[in-house]
mmCIF file of C-alpha atoms in Angstrom:
data_model
loop_
_atom_site.group_PDB
_atom_site.id
_atom_site.type_symbol
_atom_site.label_atom_id
_atom_site.label_comp_id
_atom_site.label_asym_id
_atom_site.label_seq_id
_atom_site.Cartn_x
_atom_site.Cartn_y
_atom_site.Cartn_z
ATOM 1 C CA MET A 1 -32.202 26.422 25.514
ATOM 2 C CA LYS A 2 -31.512 23.747 28.135
ATOM 3 C CA ASP A 3 -32.574 24.441 31.716
ATOM 4 C CA VAL A 4 -28.918 24.508 32.812
ATOM 5 C CA ASP A 5 -27.948 27.006 30.101
ATOM 6 C CA HIS A 6 -30.944 29.184 30.982
ATOM 7 C CA ALA A 7 -30.009 29.191 34.677
ATOM 8 C CA LEU A 8 -26.368 30.021 33.977
ATOM 9 C CA GLU A 9 -27.293 32.826 31.588
ATOM 10 C CA LYS A 10 -29.681 34.213 34.179
ATOM 11 C CA THR A 11 -27.091 34.371 36.941
ATOM 12 C CA ILE A 12 -24.434 35.816 34.622
ATOM 13 C CA ARG A 13 -26.879 38.620 33.740
ATOM 14 C CA GLY A 14 -27.318 39.306 37.456
ATOM 15 C CA GLY A 15 -30.544 37.438 38.038
ATOM 16 C CA ARG A 16 -31.186 35.489 41.214
ATOM 17 C CA LEU A 17 -31.352 31.702 40.917
ATOM 18 C CA SER A 18 -34.486 30.038 42.211
ATOM 19 C CA VAL A 19 -34.255 26.911 44.345
ATOM 20 C CA ASP A 20 -35.445 24.745 41.440
ATOM 21 C CA GLU A 21 -32.894 26.289 39.072
ATOM 22 C CA CYS A 22 -30.134 25.681 41.580
ATOM 23 C CA LEU A 23 -31.173 22.042 41.951
ATOM 24 C CA THR A 24 -30.874 21.726 38.173
ATOM 25 C CA LEU A 25 -27.272 22.892 38.445
ATOM 26 C CA PHE A 26 -26.507 20.366 41.178
ATOM 27 C CA GLU A 27 -27.797 17.597 38.886
ATOM 28 C CA GLU A 28 -25.653 18.788 35.941
ATOM 29 C CA GLU A 29 -22.806 16.409 35.045
ATOM 30 C CA ASN A 30 -20.783 18.855 32.932
ATOM 31 C CA LEU A 31 -18.553 20.741 35.343
ATOM 32 C CA ILE A 32 -16.916 23.225 32.975
ATOM 33 C CA PRO A 33 -19.953 25.453 32.193
ATOM 34 C CA LEU A 34 -20.607 25.801 35.929
ATOM 35 C CA GLY A 35 -17.009 26.862 36.505
ATOM 36 C CA LEU A 36 -17.010 29.333 33.630
ATOM 37 C CA ALA A 37 -20.241 30.937 34.861
ATOM 38 C CA ALA A 38 -18.999 31.107 38.462
ATOM 39 C CA ASP A 39 -15.761 32.715 37.283
ATOM 40 C CA ARG A 40 -17.702 35.372 35.355
ATOM 41 C CA VAL A 41 -19.834 36.124 38.415
ATOM 42 C CA ARG A 42 -16.691 36.239 40.578
ATOM 43 C CA LYS A 43 -15.277 38.911 38.253
ATOM 44 C CA LYS A 44 -18.360 41.055 38.860
ATOM 45 C CA TYR A 45 -17.517 41.175 42.565
ATOM 46 C CA HIS A 46 -13.742 41.261 42.114
ATOM 47 C CA PRO A 47 -12.933 42.677 38.646
ATOM 48 C CA ASP A 48 -9.278 43.349 39.454
ATOM 49 C CA SER A 49 -8.503 39.617 39.864
ATOM 50 C CA ILE A 50 -7.078 40.088 43.346
ATOM 51 C CA VAL A 51 -7.104 36.899 45.410
ATOM 52 C CA THR A 52 -6.861 37.478 49.128
ATOM 53 C CA PHE A 53 -5.581 35.563 52.132
ATOM 54 C CA ILE A 54 -5.136 36.294 55.802
ATOM 55 C CA ILE A 55 -2.261 35.373 58.077
ATOM 56 C CA GLY A 56 -3.848 33.755 61.094
ATOM 57 C CA ARG A 57 -3.798 30.891 63.514
ATOM 58 C CA ASN A 58 -6.457 28.516 64.782
ATOM 59 C CA ILE A 59 -5.939 28.085 68.493
ATOM 60 C CA ASN A 60 -7.977 25.128 69.698
ATOM 61 C CA TYR A 61 -7.994 26.028 73.372
ATOM 62 C CA THR A 62 -9.551 22.704 74.428
ATOM 63 C CA ASN A 63 -10.445 19.385 72.846
ATOM 64 C CA ILE A 64 -12.768 18.442 75.702
ATOM 65 C CA CYS A 65 -16.291 18.307 74.300
ATOM 66 C CA ILE A 66 -19.649 16.965 75.410
ATOM 67 C CA THR A 67 -21.314 16.774 71.988
ATOM 68 C CA LYS A 68 -19.416 13.747 70.628
ATOM 69 C CA CYS A 69 -20.249 14.483 66.968
ATOM 70 C CA ARG A 70 -19.978 11.370 64.794
ATOM 71 C CA PHE A 71 -18.060 13.248 62.093
ATOM 72 C CA CYS A 72 -15.419 14.628 64.476
ATOM 73 C CA ALA A 73 -12.031 13.038 65.188
ATOM 74 C CA PHE A 74 -10.771 15.906 67.337
ATOM 75 C CA TYR A 75 -12.804 15.790 70.548
ATOM 76 C CA ARG A 76 -11.915 13.913 73.737
ATOM 77 C CA GLU A 77 -14.068 13.301 76.782
ATOM 78 C CA LYS A 78 -13.120 14.887 80.096
ATOM 79 C CA GLY A 79 -10.623 12.632 81.871
ATOM 80 C CA HIS A 80 -9.291 11.085 78.661
ATOM 81 C CA PRO A 81 -5.461 10.897 78.690
ATOM 82 C CA GLU A 82 -5.327 13.078 75.535
ATOM 83 C CA ALA A 83 -7.816 15.675 76.811
ATOM 84 C CA TYR A 84 -6.409 19.181 77.335
ATOM 85 C CA LEU A 85 -7.229 22.788 78.169
ATOM 86 C CA LEU A 86 -4.529 25.262 77.173
ATOM 87 C CA THR A 87 -3.231 27.620 79.835
ATOM 88 C CA LYS A 88 -3.320 31.354 79.280
ATOM 89 C CA ASP A 89 0.480 31.365 78.923
ATOM 90 C CA GLU A 90 0.297 28.698 76.205
ATOM 91 C CA ILE A 91 -2.293 30.742 74.314
ATOM 92 C CA PHE A 92 -0.212 33.897 74.684
ATOM 93 C CA LYS A 93 2.856 32.151 73.267
ATOM 94 C CA LYS A 94 0.853 31.076 70.204
ATOM 95 C CA ILE A 95 -0.324 34.660 69.697
ATOM 96 C CA GLU A 96 3.238 35.989 69.983
ATOM 97 C CA GLU A 97 4.350 33.510 67.308
ATOM 98 C CA THR A 98 1.441 34.601 65.082
ATOM 99 C CA LEU A 99 2.378 38.281 65.356
ATOM 100 C CA GLU A 100 6.019 37.463 64.570
ATOM 101 C CA LEU A 101 4.776 36.011 61.249
ATOM 102 C CA ASP A 102 2.835 39.232 60.452
ATOM 103 C CA GLY A 103 -0.400 37.608 61.566
ATOM 104 C CA THR A 104 -3.455 39.766 62.198
ATOM 105 C CA GLU A 105 -6.070 37.274 63.400
ATOM 106 C CA ILE A 106 -6.531 34.424 65.833
ATOM 107 C CA LEU A 107 -9.421 31.993 65.758
ATOM 108 C CA LEU A 108 -10.147 30.554 69.179
ATOM 109 C CA GLN A 109 -12.284 27.490 68.747
ATOM 110 C CA GLY A 110 -12.674 24.521 71.013
ATOM 111 C CA GLY A 111 -14.932 21.785 72.218
ATOM 112 C CA LEU A 112 -17.963 22.391 74.420
ATOM 113 C CA HIS A 113 -16.189 22.122 77.769
ATOM 114 C CA PRO A 114 -18.612 21.173 80.563
ATOM 115 C CA ASP A 115 -17.031 23.400 83.247
ATOM 116 C CA LEU A 116 -16.175 26.702 81.551
ATOM 117 C CA THR A 117 -18.640 29.538 82.178
ATOM 118 C CA ILE A 118 -18.642 32.943 80.553
ATOM 119 C CA ASP A 119 -16.221 34.260 83.189
ATOM 120 C CA TYR A 120 -13.476 32.039 81.709
ATOM 121 C CA TYR A 121 -14.075 33.437 78.222
ATOM 122 C CA THR A 122 -14.386 37.100 79.157
ATOM 123 C CA ASP A 123 -11.239 36.898 81.301
ATOM 124 C CA LEU A 124 -9.339 35.275 78.422
ATOM 125 C CA LEU A 125 -10.538 37.861 75.899
ATOM 126 C CA ARG A 126 -9.685 40.812 78.136
ATOM 127 C CA SER A 127 -6.247 39.357 78.861
ATOM 128 C CA ILE A 128 -5.512 38.934 75.146
ATOM 129 C CA LYS A 129 -6.655 42.457 74.288
ATOM 130 C CA ALA A 130 -4.601 43.886 77.169
ATOM 131 C CA ASN A 131 -1.437 42.282 75.830
ATOM 132 C CA PHE A 132 -1.791 42.037 72.051
ATOM 133 C CA ASP A 133 -3.041 44.087 69.098
ATOM 134 C CA ILE A 134 -4.774 41.308 67.212
ATOM 135 C CA HIS A 135 -8.251 40.605 65.823
ATOM 136 C CA ILE A 136 -10.160 37.924 67.748
ATOM 137 C CA HIS A 137 -12.372 35.987 65.314
ATOM 138 C CA SER A 138 -13.633 33.264 67.604
ATOM 139 C CA PHE A 139 -16.297 30.946 69.052
ATOM 140 C CA SER A 140 -18.712 29.206 66.713
ATOM 141 C CA PRO A 141 -22.499 29.232 67.301
ATOM 142 C CA PRO A 142 -22.472 25.872 69.174
ATOM 143 C CA GLU A 143 -19.908 27.335 71.596
ATOM 144 C CA ILE A 144 -21.989 30.489 72.024
ATOM 145 C CA VAL A 145 -25.141 28.498 72.816
ATOM 146 C CA HIS A 146 -23.195 26.248 75.204
ATOM 147 C CA ILE A 147 -21.688 29.239 77.027
ATOM 148 C CA SER A 148 -25.114 30.855 77.308
ATOM 149 C CA ARG A 149 -26.723 27.704 78.736
ATOM 150 C CA ILE A 150 -23.973 26.943 81.243
ATOM 151 C CA SER A 151 -23.902 30.589 82.353
ATOM 152 C CA GLY A 152 -27.666 31.162 82.579
ATOM 153 C CA LEU A 153 -27.631 33.925 79.969
ATOM 154 C CA THR A 154 -29.525 34.593 76.772
ATOM 155 C CA ILE A 155 -27.676 34.384 73.480
ATOM 156 C CA GLU A 156 -27.804 38.161 73.154
ATOM 157 C CA GLU A 157 -26.449 38.674 76.683
ATOM 158 C CA THR A 158 -23.687 36.160 76.004
ATOM 159 C CA LEU A 159 -22.603 37.761 72.751
ATOM 160 C CA GLN A 160 -22.774 41.259 74.236
ATOM 161 C CA GLU A 161 -20.568 40.270 77.192
ATOM 162 C CA LEU A 162 -18.068 38.565 74.882
ATOM 163 C CA LYS A 163 -18.067 41.603 72.588
ATOM 164 C CA ASN A 164 -17.510 43.945 75.522
ATOM 165 C CA ALA A 165 -14.535 41.763 76.578
ATOM 166 C CA GLY A 166 -12.900 41.927 73.142
ATOM 167 C CA LEU A 167 -14.540 39.463 70.755
ATOM 168 C CA ASP A 168 -14.467 41.083 67.302
ATOM 169 C CA SER A 169 -16.269 38.638 65.020
ATOM 170 C CA LEU A 170 -17.581 35.069 64.787
ATOM 171 C CA PRO A 171 -16.577 32.164 62.526
ATOM 172 C CA GLY A 172 -19.259 30.041 60.904
ATOM 173 C CA GLY A 173 -18.235 26.725 62.436
ATOM 174 C CA GLY A 174 -20.758 24.155 63.563
ATOM 175 C CA ALA A 175 -23.079 24.716 60.613
ATOM 176 C CA GLU A 176 -22.275 21.409 58.896
ATOM 177 C CA ILE A 177 -25.561 20.992 56.967
ATOM 178 C CA LEU A 178 -28.425 23.215 58.131
ATOM 179 C CA ALA A 179 -31.053 20.496 57.923
ATOM 180 C CA ASP A 180 -32.133 18.906 61.188
ATOM 181 C CA ASP A 181 -32.628 15.375 59.853
ATOM 182 C CA ILE A 182 -28.954 15.366 58.815
ATOM 183 C CA ARG A 183 -27.796 17.024 62.035
ATOM 184 C CA GLU A 184 -29.644 14.432 64.121
ATOM 185 C CA HIS A 185 -27.702 11.732 62.285
ATOM 186 C CA ILE A 186 -24.188 13.182 62.276
ATOM 187 C CA SER A 187 -24.241 15.359 65.412
ATOM 188 C CA PRO A 188 -27.289 14.473 67.540
ATOM 189 C CA ASN A 189 -26.098 16.403 70.600
ATOM 190 C CA LYS A 190 -25.245 19.625 68.809
ATOM 191 C CA ILE A 191 -27.516 22.654 68.390
ATOM 192 C CA GLY A 192 -30.178 22.552 65.686
ATOM 193 C CA THR A 193 -30.521 24.648 62.554
ATOM 194 C CA GLN A 194 -32.615 27.403 64.096
ATOM 195 C CA ASP A 195 -30.207 27.904 67.011
ATOM 196 C CA TRP A 196 -27.259 28.247 64.576
ATOM 197 C CA LEU A 197 -29.154 30.808 62.533
ATOM 198 C CA LYS A 198 -30.330 32.631 65.668
ATOM 199 C CA VAL A 199 -26.765 33.107 66.962
ATOM 200 C CA MET A 200 -25.721 34.547 63.614
ATOM 201 C CA GLU A 201 -28.718 36.876 63.427
ATOM 202 C CA VAL A 202 -28.142 38.166 66.967
ATOM 203 C CA ALA A 203 -24.440 38.673 66.244
ATOM 204 C CA HIS A 204 -25.251 40.635 63.090
ATOM 205 C CA ASN A 205 -27.741 42.774 65.004
ATOM 206 C CA LEU A 206 -24.964 43.546 67.501
ATOM 207 C CA LYS A 207 -22.773 44.687 64.561
ATOM 208 C CA MET A 208 -20.519 41.639 64.835
ATOM 209 C CA PRO A 209 -19.691 40.313 61.348
ATOM 210 C CA THR A 210 -19.532 36.567 60.858
ATOM 211 C CA THR A 211 -18.664 34.053 58.187
ATOM 212 C CA ALA A 212 -20.853 31.168 57.023
ATOM 213 C CA THR A 213 -19.671 27.635 56.329
ATOM 214 C CA MET A 214 -21.009 24.367 54.962
ATOM 215 C CA MET A 215 -19.456 20.949 55.576
ATOM 216 C CA PHE A 216 -20.712 18.644 52.831
ATOM 217 C CA GLY A 217 -20.056 15.163 51.534
ATOM 218 C CA SER A 218 -21.151 13.050 54.520
ATOM 219 C CA VAL A 219 -24.693 11.699 54.194
ATOM 220 C CA GLU A 220 -26.667 14.652 52.812
ATOM 221 C CA THR A 221 -28.321 14.961 49.384
ATOM 222 C CA PHE A 222 -28.118 17.834 46.920
ATOM 223 C CA GLU A 223 -31.499 18.986 48.271
ATOM 224 C CA HIS A 224 -29.995 19.261 51.749
ATOM 225 C CA ARG A 225 -27.094 21.365 50.439
ATOM 226 C CA LEU A 226 -29.571 23.575 48.630
ATOM 227 C CA LYS A 227 -31.644 23.977 51.789
ATOM 228 C CA HIS A 228 -28.468 25.041 53.581
ATOM 229 C CA LEU A 229 -27.590 27.611 50.927
ATOM 230 C CA GLU A 230 -31.144 28.971 50.844
ATOM 231 C CA GLN A 231 -31.169 29.608 54.611
ATOM 232 C CA ILE A 232 -27.813 31.367 54.447
ATOM 233 C CA ARG A 233 -29.032 33.550 51.560
ATOM 234 C CA ASN A 234 -32.292 34.357 53.355
ATOM 235 C CA LEU A 235 -30.515 35.448 56.560
ATOM 236 C CA GLN A 236 -28.047 37.510 54.550
ATOM 237 C CA ASP A 237 -30.977 39.293 52.878
ATOM 238 C CA LYS A 238 -32.247 40.126 56.359
ATOM 239 C CA THR A 239 -29.035 41.189 58.120
ATOM 240 C CA GLY A 240 -26.168 41.569 55.628
ATOM 241 C CA GLY A 241 -23.764 40.333 58.293
ATOM 242 C CA PHE A 242 -21.965 37.491 56.503
ATOM 243 C CA THR A 243 -18.615 38.545 55.073
ATOM 244 C CA ALA A 244 -17.856 35.252 53.326
ATOM 245 C CA PHE A 245 -19.061 31.750 52.591
ATOM 246 C CA ILE A 246 -16.727 28.775 53.031
ATOM 247 C CA PRO A 247 -17.814 25.356 51.728
ATOM 248 C CA TRP A 248 -15.541 22.509 52.760
ATOM 249 C CA THR A 249 -15.671 18.742 52.513
ATOM 250 C CA TYR A 250 -16.227 16.194 55.272
ATOM 251 C CA GLN A 251 -13.095 14.227 56.129
ATOM 252 C CA PRO A 252 -14.002 10.696 57.283
ATOM 253 C CA GLY A 253 -10.665 9.550 58.763
ATOM 254 C CA HIS A 254 -10.731 8.376 62.400
ATOM 255 C CA THR A 255 -14.424 9.332 62.793
ATOM 256 C CA ALA A 256 -17.355 7.274 64.103
ATOM 257 C CA LEU A 257 -19.383 8.246 61.021
ATOM 258 C CA GLY A 258 -16.810 6.939 58.521
ATOM 259 C CA GLY A 259 -17.621 6.952 54.815
ATOM 260 C CA GLU A 260 -15.822 8.103 51.688
ATOM 261 C CA THR A 261 -13.828 11.249 50.950
ATOM 262 C CA THR A 262 -15.564 13.696 48.613
ATOM 263 C CA GLY A 263 -13.666 14.120 45.348
ATOM 264 C CA ALA A 264 -12.523 17.273 43.590
ATOM 265 C CA PHE A 265 -15.374 17.109 41.024
ATOM 266 C CA ASP A 266 -18.072 17.378 43.678
ATOM 267 C CA TYR A 267 -16.090 19.960 45.601
ATOM 268 C CA LEU A 268 -15.605 22.255 42.601
ATOM 269 C CA LYS A 269 -19.228 21.854 41.500
ATOM 270 C CA THR A 270 -20.527 22.806 44.949
ATOM 271 C CA LEU A 271 -18.098 25.701 45.173
ATOM 272 C CA ALA A 272 -19.207 27.071 41.773
ATOM 273 C CA ILE A 273 -22.894 26.706 42.646
ATOM 274 C CA SER A 274 -22.286 28.504 45.944
ATOM 275 C CA ARG A 275 -20.844 31.462 43.994
ATOM 276 C CA LEU A 276 -23.817 31.466 41.637
ATOM 277 C CA PHE A 277 -26.557 31.057 44.262
ATOM 278 C CA LEU A 278 -25.238 33.336 47.024
ATOM 279 C CA ASP A 279 -25.617 36.580 45.116
ATOM 280 C CA ASN A 280 -25.610 38.621 48.325
ATOM 281 C CA ILE A 281 -22.314 37.386 49.814
ATOM 282 C CA PRO A 282 -19.238 39.060 48.317
ATOM 283 C CA ASN A 283 -16.530 36.556 49.173
ATOM 284 C CA ILE A 284 -16.293 32.820 48.503
ATOM 285 C CA GLN A 285 -13.368 31.041 50.137
ATOM 286 C CA ALA A 286 -11.531 28.028 48.731
ATOM 287 C CA SER A 287 -10.768 25.277 51.229
ATOM 288 C CA TRP A 288 -7.148 24.318 50.617
ATOM 289 C CA VAL A 289 -7.145 22.896 54.171
ATOM 290 C CA THR A 290 -9.264 19.935 53.029
ATOM 291 C CA GLN A 291 -8.490 19.956 49.291
ATOM 292 C CA GLY A 292 -4.783 20.775 49.225
ATOM 293 C CA ALA A 293 -2.969 23.574 47.421
ATOM 294 C CA LYS A 294 -3.515 22.262 43.882
ATOM 295 C CA ILE A 295 -7.314 21.987 44.075
ATOM 296 C CA GLY A 296 -7.345 25.219 46.070
ATOM 297 C CA GLN A 297 -5.610 26.842 43.118
ATOM 298 C CA VAL A 298 -8.112 25.360 40.625
ATOM 299 C CA ALA A 299 -10.921 26.648 42.839
ATOM 300 C CA LEU A 300 -9.858 30.190 41.897
ATOM 301 C CA ALA A 301 -11.321 29.435 38.433
ATOM 302 C CA PHE A 302 -14.577 28.118 39.954
ATOM 303 C CA GLY A 303 -15.771 31.235 41.760
ATOM 304 C CA ALA A 304 -13.453 31.535 44.765
ATOM 305 C CA ASN A 305 -11.704 34.847 45.399
ATOM 306 C CA ASP A 306 -10.052 34.051 48.719
ATOM 307 C CA LEU A 307 -7.763 31.326 50.052
ATOM 308 C CA GLY A 308 -8.591 31.955 53.691
ATOM 309 C CA SER A 309 -6.037 31.756 56.433
ATOM 310 C CA THR A 310 -2.451 30.571 56.257
ATOM 311 C CA MET A 311 -3.452 28.592 59.350
ATOM 312 C CA ILE A 312 -0.139 28.633 61.142
ATOM 313 C CA GLU A 313 -1.779 25.953 63.285
ATOM 314 C CA GLU A 314 -4.823 23.747 62.608
ATOM 315 C CA ASN A 315 -5.822 20.679 64.632
ATOM 316 C CA VAL A 316 -9.422 19.683 63.850
ATOM 317 C CA VAL A 317 -8.996 18.582 60.224
ATOM 318 C CA ARG A 318 -5.538 17.219 61.005
ATOM 319 C CA ALA A 319 -7.126 14.839 63.548
ATOM 320 C CA THR A 320 -8.771 13.024 60.593
ATOM 321 C CA GLY A 321 -5.363 12.322 59.069
ATOM 322 C CA VAL A 322 -5.553 15.116 56.476
ATOM 323 C CA SER A 323 -2.730 17.631 56.824
ATOM 324 C CA HIS A 324 -1.985 20.280 54.194
ATOM 325 C CA ARG A 325 0.341 23.220 54.758
ATOM 326 C CA MET A 326 0.268 26.619 53.038
ATOM 327 C CA PRO A 327 2.717 29.162 54.486
ATOM 328 C CA LYS A 328 2.653 32.750 53.233
ATOM 329 C CA GLY A 329 5.254 32.253 50.479
ATOM 330 C CA GLU A 330 3.444 29.202 49.094
ATOM 331 C CA MET A 331 0.114 31.061 49.226
ATOM 332 C CA ILE A 332 1.568 33.883 47.122
ATOM 333 C CA ARG A 333 3.126 31.485 44.596
ATOM 334 C CA VAL A 334 -0.100 29.489 44.185
ATOM 335 C CA ILE A 335 -2.081 32.651 43.460
ATOM 336 C CA LYS A 336 0.501 34.098 41.047
ATOM 337 C CA ASP A 337 0.726 30.799 39.162
ATOM 338 C CA ALA A 338 -3.042 31.035 38.647
ATOM 339 C CA ARG A 339 -2.392 34.391 36.878
ATOM 340 C CA MET A 340 -4.014 36.343 39.696
ATOM 341 C CA ILE A 341 -2.823 39.013 42.114
ATOM 342 C CA PRO A 342 -2.112 37.931 45.714
ATOM 343 C CA ALA A 343 -3.040 40.270 48.546
ATOM 344 C CA GLN A 344 -2.913 39.938 52.308
ATOM 345 C CA ARG A 345 -6.184 41.067 53.903
ATOM 346 C CA ASN A 346 -7.630 41.652 57.334
ATOM 347 C CA THR A 347 -10.652 39.845 58.776
ATOM 348 C CA PHE A 348 -13.050 42.312 57.134
ATOM 349 C CA TYR A 349 -11.475 41.737 53.686
ATOM 350 C CA GLY A 350 -9.666 45.058 53.666
ATOM 351 C CA ILE A 351 -6.437 44.879 51.658
ATOM 352 C CA LEU A 352 -3.271 45.212 53.777
ATOM 353 C CA LYS A 353 -0.593 44.451 51.188
ATOM 354 C CA ILE A 354 -0.447 43.467 47.521
ATOM 355 C CA PHE A 355 2.358 41.166 46.369
#
């Protein structure tokens, strides 16, 4: 039996892939067996063929950022004519619009603003909770570390204060590739691998669930992607706090890093391998935001069981020139056309409504 066949059989039977076995899968050129195996493993976690989505909005409260990542087209320096910081009223209006569309979640995510201390964030969170019944899934690990440094607090103190003010859970943004040689090349001013993992571990210990992400397709190798997946799996073994894993592809448009767009073949392969390797994370999310609705639909046969947020608003990927839309009705149609059952969920993957 070939090494690839042996590895796929092992994971289908419920065995855990080793790092070497996973590297063998990355080097495999035949995509279909990977997809078939990932789909069989997906059915173990989700045997009823329900595919979930959440109605939510990304509110990018500021584009002012001091990290100047080479892969980012969204940030602006303070004083730039396009730099902004949303007012509280502007944020409230976006939340009202989200609730009118049956939304249940907002994702506040912005640049690392040089002047905003924790008082800004706790005041904003308390104001939102005082006025709206909505889940706040917000602030990536780089934002948490930045807030802690500018406020003279530890990461644990920062997360505890934000939680006390109304923060419900954390997104996995800012992970990119968890390998410091890659991070030093594409985002030299951003936090390192260990800081990203530390924020997630502290959040999990404070009973704050988080998601995990991976942005791939810039300058990393398969070994780097594997290193990323291994660290996510190891932390999940330790804490159990990740609710989902979301791999998405680097978009080179309007960035200092430049390069080529990752194709659907590489995307689907990496998605399938993520499903096979991360045997301790129940949900794998397809990235229609970067791949579009059609590849997002195909991803449901390569291990994904969730299409993520309807993203009533999204600005970071759009800044690269890539703009896909997926309102609720389109989300339901895409899932039904894939012969699966659409269901709206909450942030913790609880089913709210089946269509």
